[in-house]
Amino acid sequence: MLQVVFRILGPLDISADGQPVVLTGARQRTIMSMLLLAPDRVVSVDALADAVWHGTPPPTARNQIAICVSALRKTLKAAAGADDMLVTSHPGYMLFTGEHRIDAVEFDECAALGREAARSGRPEEACAHFADALAMWRGPALDGIPAERVEAEAARLTEMRLDVYEEYMGLRLELGQHREIIGELAAFVREHPLREQATAHLMLAQYRSGRRAEAMETYREGRKVLADDLGIDPGPALQELHEQILADSPRLNLPVEPVTPVPSATVPAHLPSSVASFTGRNPELATLDRLLDLLDGPALPVGSITGIGGVGKTALAVRWAHQVAGRFPDGQLFADMRGYDEEAPSLPGAVLDRFLRALGVPGPQIPADPNERTALFRSVLDGRRVLIVLDNARSFRQIRPLLPGSGRCCVLVTSRDPMGGALAGDYAFVPLNLEALGQDESIALLSKVAADGRLSADPVAAARLSALCDRLPLALRIAAARLAAKPHWSVRTLVSRLEDQHRRLDELSPDERGVRAGLRLSYRDLPPATARMFRLLGHLNVPDFASWAGAALLDIDPFDAEDLIEELVDAQMLVPLSSATGPVRYRFQDLPRLFARELALAEDTEDERRAALRRACGAWLGLAAEAHRKVYGGDYTIIHGQAPLRPLPGHLAESMLEDPMEWFESERASITGLVDQAAREGEAAYAWDLAITSVTLFQNRNYLEDWRFCGDRALAAARAVGDRLGEAVMLHSLGTLEIVRWEYEAAHGHLDVALRLFEALEDEQGENRAKGRALVLRNLALCARHRGDLGAARELGHRSLEIFRTVGDHYAEAHVLGLLAQIELERGRPQASLVLSSEAVARSRGLGSVRGEAQSTVRLAEALIHEGEGERAEDACRRALELVRSSGDRRGEAHALRALGEALWRQDKNEEAEAVLELALSVAGKVPDRFLEARAGVLLGCVRALLGERAGAAACFKTAGDLFSEVGAPSWRERTTRLLTVLGEEERVEPAGLFELVRP
């Protein structure tokens, strides 16, 4: 069984053998906190329930508490093999500590040892115990547990900490350390102005340091706070001290022979001051705290903080080092290794020389040989407890000579490059990859630096400001400093300046310590090929990408591209996105992307950037075209242009496109961004070809806004360069979109122009001309059908079908057959509809087109329903449902469910039909497809009317009627009115009558 370490002197943190133990859910954390506050004592179920539910537990509270405790037992057993830690004991539960550790218990023990040493006249030893006790605190006790009972106990622990701190300061005054403690005592008094003992300590320290006036001011401020807040005067002890200071009483002086403190030369305290605006990072501080558990072990504890420049690695390291400094009474060493500075990096030998002198080694005794110097350093540290912080390190080679040989010491390294490969295994290694702050922490940091109410007054602008700064502490501090320097600016003023991508880095780089400078230091050391990859990826308008995109940009092998991209990840210039399946994807943070674009414009020629963009577009277009073929069983319904494709290796493309719709889904945002970039940069052929090929995704998954955006951008690009084919294709695509949106008038306008453009194409475009005309005629048939002109719709459909058969577009042929089947059904010819829909199903199945087969099968089912073949129609619908669900076609699923519900109704399976139609209604609403939602609603109303649920039926008819009006379907709107009339007038609703009103 492993030892479990519980920390409650700060946010709740549990670890076993240095590994975190995660509790899921607020209830578990609250119950564990309550048990930890009373170790080895029974906590009643009533008390636990009161804490969890804030005084109003539900009737099931006892059972729910038991479930939570059971889950806690399983978690502890899985993490540490501890199965006897949580004990059931009437009237509740008890945490049996045994050999496990709780920091609050250890705090009490250390404080008791300190008090015993003080009583026995051993002030130095007492100070060491008190320092160890105070170093255990990581923040407010049990921070983040919102339970009144927990908060009350946490407040008690905080009072104990304050008492120990005051005792510790009193002992240090006895030891003559009055000058050393003034700064931290002043900060403590500012935070706790009502603590009279602390105020007295500060006054005495100031007086003994020759700051008599400051001591008097401290008294005046303390008296004012007591009067203002509590309406009382200072206590007798503080008043007496004030009188003694006024009288320069000799009683205030140290004894003639004070205890001499340890010489500062042998107890180094090199840590720089902590950043005043430091915010949050509690989980990260808790991670670093695990280094303390590894002290005195067989291996040297080494922590590593990595992250992009400006993310706050140094600030975090210094903050943690100050928090735990009391655990290292033999000193704290700090060195800036300057691994990424413009100056030469710090040499390990020079750093060792400074460390050895600080540890009391005279200069002449420090050997010149680097190996001997390292050996001496390790000898001097042997048996001592020293914390060493190596900031801004470049490599393991640079820090290796500075690593002690003793597990009593601890080393913390910050770097932009991960060193896990060198540190893991030989050392007790605790890695921490530091990421950007959360939004709340970012806004808190902005508020600290700006120090006024502008951010809290405009939370929307504050959130946007934090996002524009990538939530990087460096950028946030710079932005907040701009606000502080410009009190007449609103937050939105600064936001508007940062929104301009051409200005953002300038705004956040006011001097050599700004964001751009930090990025330049990381970029400076990249190998040429890696640097070129960085620039060209940044120039590409995609939110994330896989390594094959980099291969296309640089025209290199995909594995070589992956190596270069991983170098950028190691340099903290790219962020990898975890992927359970498929290739790893990567993304930029905004500020590095802007920097990369700057560099691309400065270092790559326009021809080089354009060639890279064409290669990237060619790769995406090649994959999109192949994905379309897999979905449709061939290169059908798409008209391609002359834009050259860039095929990827066959095995790579095959693995990525195993599920073509999922590939489209993963690339949706990238495709949209590329269409926009290609259109802006004059690459119209790529823009419109990629836009039309991606309709496969946009229509299947109902991404109508993306469809419109790409269509509009590509249409404008085609018109700008006089590309008539591209213009015609995009007008046809936008017309199709308007049909999907039930905007038939707008669709007709686009399609009329597209038809004229296709007919005017040159002879060498003969196949595209024919195919384009057929596609447009098919859609014009849909428009005619919507107008109710079924004769014109049938004639246009047959013209389209003839052309598709001539050019060999079998998928489009199957689609038009299905459309003609629907038209014949609406013309009152169900037998003709059956023949056409059966042929459409056979054609689609022969092509291997899942989507086409599903659509045609639904058409077949509708014809069967009208022929009274309910059972066969049900079988067809279930087949269609199976097909659409396998491909993730939500719109197709709604159609299949609607038809299945109707087939069940026609077999008098009304209860089952009701459930299916309710699901159809839900799916159609999520697509969303308002017409389909209304059709499902009408059928649901009919079924409910037959079940005797007249109120529910009326509600369905009313809602459906409103939706039919919304999408411009007046004939169907009229049907709902008639259905409501039938429902209100007839005592008995007949199925046949209802069916006549809802049949197509």
CSV table of N, CA and C in Angstrom, one decimal, residues 866-940:
chain,number,residue,atom,x,y,z
A,866,HIS,N,-48.5,4.8,-49.9
A,866,HIS,CA,-49.7,5.3,-50.6
A,866,HIS,C,-50.4,4.1,-51.3
A,867,GLU,N,-49.7,3.0,-51.5
A,867,GLU,CA,-50.3,1.8,-52.0
A,867,GLU,C,-50.8,0.9,-51.0
A,868,GLY,N,-50.8,1.3,-49.7
A,868,GLY,CA,-51.3,0.5,-48.6
A,868,GLY,C,-50.4,-0.6,-48.2
A,869,GLU,N,-49.1,-0.5,-48.6
A,869,GLU,CA,-48.1,-1.6,-48.2
A,869,GLU,C,-47.4,-1.1,-47.0
A,870,GLY,N,-48.1,-1.0,-45.9
A,870,GLY,CA,-47.4,-0.5,-44.7
A,870,GLY,C,-46.3,-1.3,-44.2
A,871,GLU,N,-46.4,-2.6,-44.2
A,871,GLU,CA,-45.3,-3.5,-43.7
A,871,GLU,C,-44.1,-3.4,-44.5
A,872,ARG,N,-44.2,-3.4,-45.9
A,872,ARG,CA,-43.1,-3.2,-46.7
A,872,ARG,C,-42.5,-1.9,-46.6
A,873,ALA,N,-43.3,-0.9,-46.4
A,873,ALA,CA,-42.8,0.5,-46.2
A,873,ALA,C,-42.0,0.6,-44.9
A,874,GLU,N,-42.5,-0.1,-43.9
A,874,GLU,CA,-41.8,-0.1,-42.6
A,874,GLU,C,-40.4,-0.7,-42.8
A,875,ASP,N,-40.3,-1.8,-43.5
A,875,ASP,CA,-39.0,-2.4,-43.7
A,875,ASP,C,-38.1,-1.5,-44.5
A,876,ALA,N,-38.6,-0.8,-45.5
A,876,ALA,CA,-37.8,0.1,-46.3
A,876,ALA,C,-37.3,1.2,-45.4
A,877,CYS,N,-38.1,1.8,-44.6
A,877,CYS,CA,-37.7,2.9,-43.7
A,877,CYS,C,-36.7,2.5,-42.7
A,878,ARG,N,-36.8,1.3,-42.2
A,878,ARG,CA,-35.8,0.8,-41.2
A,878,ARG,C,-34.4,0.6,-41.9
A,879,ARG,N,-34.5,0.1,-43.2
A,879,ARG,CA,-33.2,0.0,-43.9
A,879,ARG,C,-32.6,1.4,-44.2
A,880,ALA,N,-33.5,2.4,-44.5
A,880,ALA,CA,-33.0,3.8,-44.8
A,880,ALA,C,-32.4,4.3,-43.5
A,881,LEU,N,-33.1,4.1,-42.4
A,881,LEU,CA,-32.6,4.6,-41.1
A,881,LEU,C,-31.2,4.0,-40.7
A,882,GLU,N,-31.0,2.7,-41.0
A,882,GLU,CA,-29.8,2.1,-40.7
A,882,GLU,C,-28.7,2.7,-41.6
A,883,LEU,N,-29.0,3.1,-42.8
A,883,LEU,CA,-28.0,3.7,-43.7
A,883,LEU,C,-27.6,5.1,-43.3
A,884,VAL,N,-28.6,5.9,-42.9
A,884,VAL,CA,-28.3,7.3,-42.6
A,884,VAL,C,-27.5,7.4,-41.3
A,885,ARG,N,-27.9,6.5,-40.3
A,885,ARG,CA,-27.2,6.6,-39.0
A,885,ARG,C,-25.8,6.1,-39.2
A,886,SER,N,-25.5,5.2,-40.1
A,886,SER,CA,-24.1,4.8,-40.3
A,886,SER,C,-23.2,5.9,-40.8
A,887,SER,N,-23.8,6.8,-41.6
A,887,SER,CA,-23.0,7.9,-42.2
A,887,SER,C,-23.2,9.2,-41.4
A,888,GLY,N,-23.9,9.3,-40.3
A,888,GLY,CA,-24.1,10.5,-39.6
A,888,GLY,C,-24.9,11.5,-40.3
A,889,ASP,N,-25.8,11.1,-41.2
A,889,ASP,CA,-26.6,12.1,-41.9
A,889,ASP,C,-27.9,12.4,-41.1
A,890,ARG,N,-27.8,13.5,-40.3
A,890,ARG,CA,-28.9,13.9,-39.4
A,890,ARG,C,-30.2,14.2,-40.2
A,891,ARG,N,-30.0,15.0,-41.3
A,891,ARG,CA,-31.2,15.3,-42.1
A,891,ARG,C,-31.9,14.1,-42.6
A,892,GLY,N,-31.0,13.2,-43.2
A,892,GLY,CA,-31.6,11.9,-43.7
A,892,GLY,C,-32.2,11.1,-42.6
A,893,GLU,N,-31.7,11.1,-41.4
A,893,GLU,CA,-32.3,10.4,-40.3
A,893,GLU,C,-33.7,11.0,-40.0
A,894,ALA,N,-33.9,12.3,-40.0
A,894,ALA,CA,-35.2,12.9,-39.8
A,894,ALA,C,-36.2,12.5,-40.8
A,895,HIS,N,-35.7,12.4,-42.1
A,895,HIS,CA,-36.6,12.0,-43.2
A,895,HIS,C,-37.1,10.5,-43.0
A,896,ALA,N,-36.1,9.7,-42.6
A,896,ALA,CA,-36.4,8.3,-42.5
A,896,ALA,C,-37.3,8.0,-41.3
A,897,LEU,N,-37.1,8.8,-40.2
A,897,LEU,CA,-38.0,8.6,-39.0
A,897,LEU,C,-39.4,9.1,-39.3
A,898,ARG,N,-39.5,10.2,-40.1
A,898,ARG,CA,-40.8,10.7,-40.4
A,898,ARG,C,-41.6,9.7,-41.3
A,899,ALA,N,-40.9,9.1,-42.2
A,899,ALA,CA,-41.5,8.1,-43.1
A,899,ALA,C,-41.9,6.8,-42.3
A,900,LEU,N,-41.0,6.4,-41.4
A,900,LEU,CA,-41.2,5.3,-40.6
A,900,LEU,C,-42.5,5.5,-39.7
A,901,GLY,N,-42.6,6.7,-39.1
A,901,GLY,CA,-43.7,6.9,-38.3
A,901,GLY,C,-45.0,6.8,-39.1
A,902,GLU,N,-45.0,7.3,-40.3
A,902,GLU,CA,-46.2,7.2,-41.2
A,902,GLU,C,-46.5,5.8,-41.5
A,903,ALA,N,-45.4,5.0,-41.8
A,903,ALA,CA,-45.7,3.6,-42.1
A,903,ALA,C,-46.3,2.8,-40.9
A,904,LEU,N,-45.8,3.1,-39.7
A,904,LEU,CA,-46.4,2.5,-38.5
A,904,LEU,C,-47.8,2.9,-38.3
A,905,TRP,N,-48.1,4.2,-38.5
A,905,TRP,CA,-49.5,4.7,-38.4
A,905,TRP,C,-50.4,3.9,-39.4
A,906,ARG,N,-50.0,3.7,-40.6
A,906,ARG,CA,-50.8,3.1,-41.6
A,906,ARG,C,-51.0,1.6,-41.3
A,907,GLN,N,-50.3,1.1,-40.3
A,907,GLN,CA,-50.5,-0.3,-39.9
A,907,GLN,C,-51.3,-0.3,-38.5
A,908,ASP,N,-51.8,0.8,-38.1
A,908,ASP,CA,-52.5,1.0,-36.8
A,908,ASP,C,-51.6,0.7,-35.6
A,909,LYS,N,-50.3,0.9,-35.8
A,909,LYS,CA,-49.4,0.8,-34.6
A,909,LYS,C,-49.1,2.2,-34.1
A,910,ASN,N,-50.2,2.8,-33.5
A,910,ASN,CA,-50.2,4.2,-33.2
A,910,ASN,C,-49.3,4.6,-32.1
A,911,GLU,N,-49.2,3.7,-31.0
A,911,GLU,CA,-48.3,4.1,-29.9
A,911,GLU,C,-46.9,4.1,-30.4
A,912,GLU,N,-46.5,3.1,-31.2
A,912,GLU,CA,-45.1,3.0,-31.7
A,912,GLU,C,-44.9,4.2,-32.6
A,913,ALA,N,-45.9,4.5,-33.5
A,913,ALA,CA,-45.7,5.6,-34.4
A,913,ALA,C,-45.5,6.9,-33.7
A,914,GLU,N,-46.2,7.1,-32.6
A,914,GLU,CA,-46.1,8.3,-31.8
A,914,GLU,C,-44.7,8.5,-31.3
A,915,ALA,N,-44.1,7.5,-30.8
A,915,ALA,CA,-42.7,7.6,-30.2
A,915,ALA,C,-41.7,7.9,-31.3
A,916,VAL,N,-41.9,7.2,-32.5
A,916,VAL,CA,-41.0,7.5,-33.6
A,916,VAL,C,-41.1,8.9,-34.2
A,917,LEU,N,-42.3,9.4,-34.3
A,917,LEU,CA,-42.6,10.7,-34.8
A,917,LEU,C,-42.1,11.8,-33.8
A,918,GLU,N,-42.2,11.5,-32.5
A,918,GLU,CA,-41.6,12.5,-31.5
A,918,GLU,C,-40.1,12.6,-31.7
A,919,LEU,N,-39.4,11.4,-32.0
A,919,LEU,CA,-38.0,11.5,-32.3
A,919,LEU,C,-37.7,12.2,-33.6
A,920,ALA,N,-38.5,11.9,-34.6
A,920,ALA,CA,-38.3,12.6,-35.9
A,920,ALA,C,-38.4,14.1,-35.7
A,921,LEU,N,-39.4,14.5,-34.9
A,921,LEU,CA,-39.6,16.0,-34.6
A,921,LEU,C,-38.4,16.6,-34.0
A,922,SER,N,-37.8,15.8,-33.0
A,922,SER,CA,-36.6,16.3,-32.3
A,922,SER,C,-35.4,16.4,-33.2
A,923,VAL,N,-35.2,15.4,-34.0
A,923,VAL,CA,-34.0,15.4,-34.9
A,923,VAL,C,-34.2,16.5,-35.9
A,924,ALA,N,-35.4,16.7,-36.5
A,924,ALA,CA,-35.6,17.7,-37.5
A,924,ALA,C,-35.3,19.1,-36.9
A,925,GLY,N,-35.7,19.3,-35.6
A,925,GLY,CA,-35.5,20.5,-35.0
A,925,GLY,C,-34.1,20.8,-34.7
A,926,LYS,N,-33.3,19.8,-34.5
A,926,LYS,CA,-31.8,20.0,-34.3
A,926,LYS,C,-31.0,20.2,-35.6
A,927,VAL,N,-31.6,19.8,-36.7
A,927,VAL,CA,-30.8,19.9,-38.0
A,927,VAL,C,-30.4,21.3,-38.3
A,928,PRO,N,-31.2,22.4,-38.3
A,928,PRO,CA,-32.7,22.3,-38.3
A,928,PRO,C,-33.3,22.4,-39.7
A,929,ASP,N,-34.4,21.7,-39.9
A,929,ASP,CA,-35.1,21.8,-41.1
A,929,ASP,C,-36.6,22.0,-40.8
A,930,ARG,N,-37.0,23.3,-40.9
A,930,ARG,CA,-38.4,23.7,-40.5
A,930,ARG,C,-39.5,23.0,-41.2
A,931,PHE,N,-39.3,22.8,-42.6
A,931,PHE,CA,-40.4,22.1,-43.3
A,931,PHE,C,-40.5,20.6,-42.9
A,932,LEU,N,-39.4,20.0,-42.7
A,932,LEU,CA,-39.4,18.6,-42.3
A,932,LEU,C,-39.9,18.5,-40.9
A,933,GLU,N,-39.6,19.4,-40.0
A,933,GLU,CA,-40.1,19.5,-38.6
A,933,GLU,C,-41.6,19.6,-38.7
A,934,ALA,N,-42.1,20.4,-39.6
A,934,ALA,CA,-43.6,20.6,-39.7
A,934,ALA,C,-44.3,19.4,-40.2
A,935,ARG,N,-43.7,18.7,-41.2
A,935,ARG,CA,-44.2,17.4,-41.7
A,935,ARG,C,-44.3,16.4,-40.6
A,936,ALA,N,-43.3,16.3,-39.8
A,936,ALA,CA,-43.3,15.3,-38.7
A,936,ALA,C,-44.3,15.7,-37.7
A,937,GLY,N,-44.5,17.0,-37.5
A,937,GLY,CA,-45.5,17.5,-36.5
A,937,GLY,C,-46.9,17.2,-37.0
A,938,VAL,N,-47.2,17.4,-38.2
A,938,VAL,CA,-48.5,17.1,-38.8
A,938,VAL,C,-48.8,15.6,-38.5
A,939,LEU,N,-47.9,14.7,-38.9
A,939,LEU,CA,-48.2,13.3,-38.7
A,939,LEU,C,-48.3,12.9,-37.2
A,940,LEU,N,-47.5,13.6,-36.4
A,940,LEU,CA,-47.7,13.3,-34.9
A,940,LEU,C,-49.0,13.7,-34.4
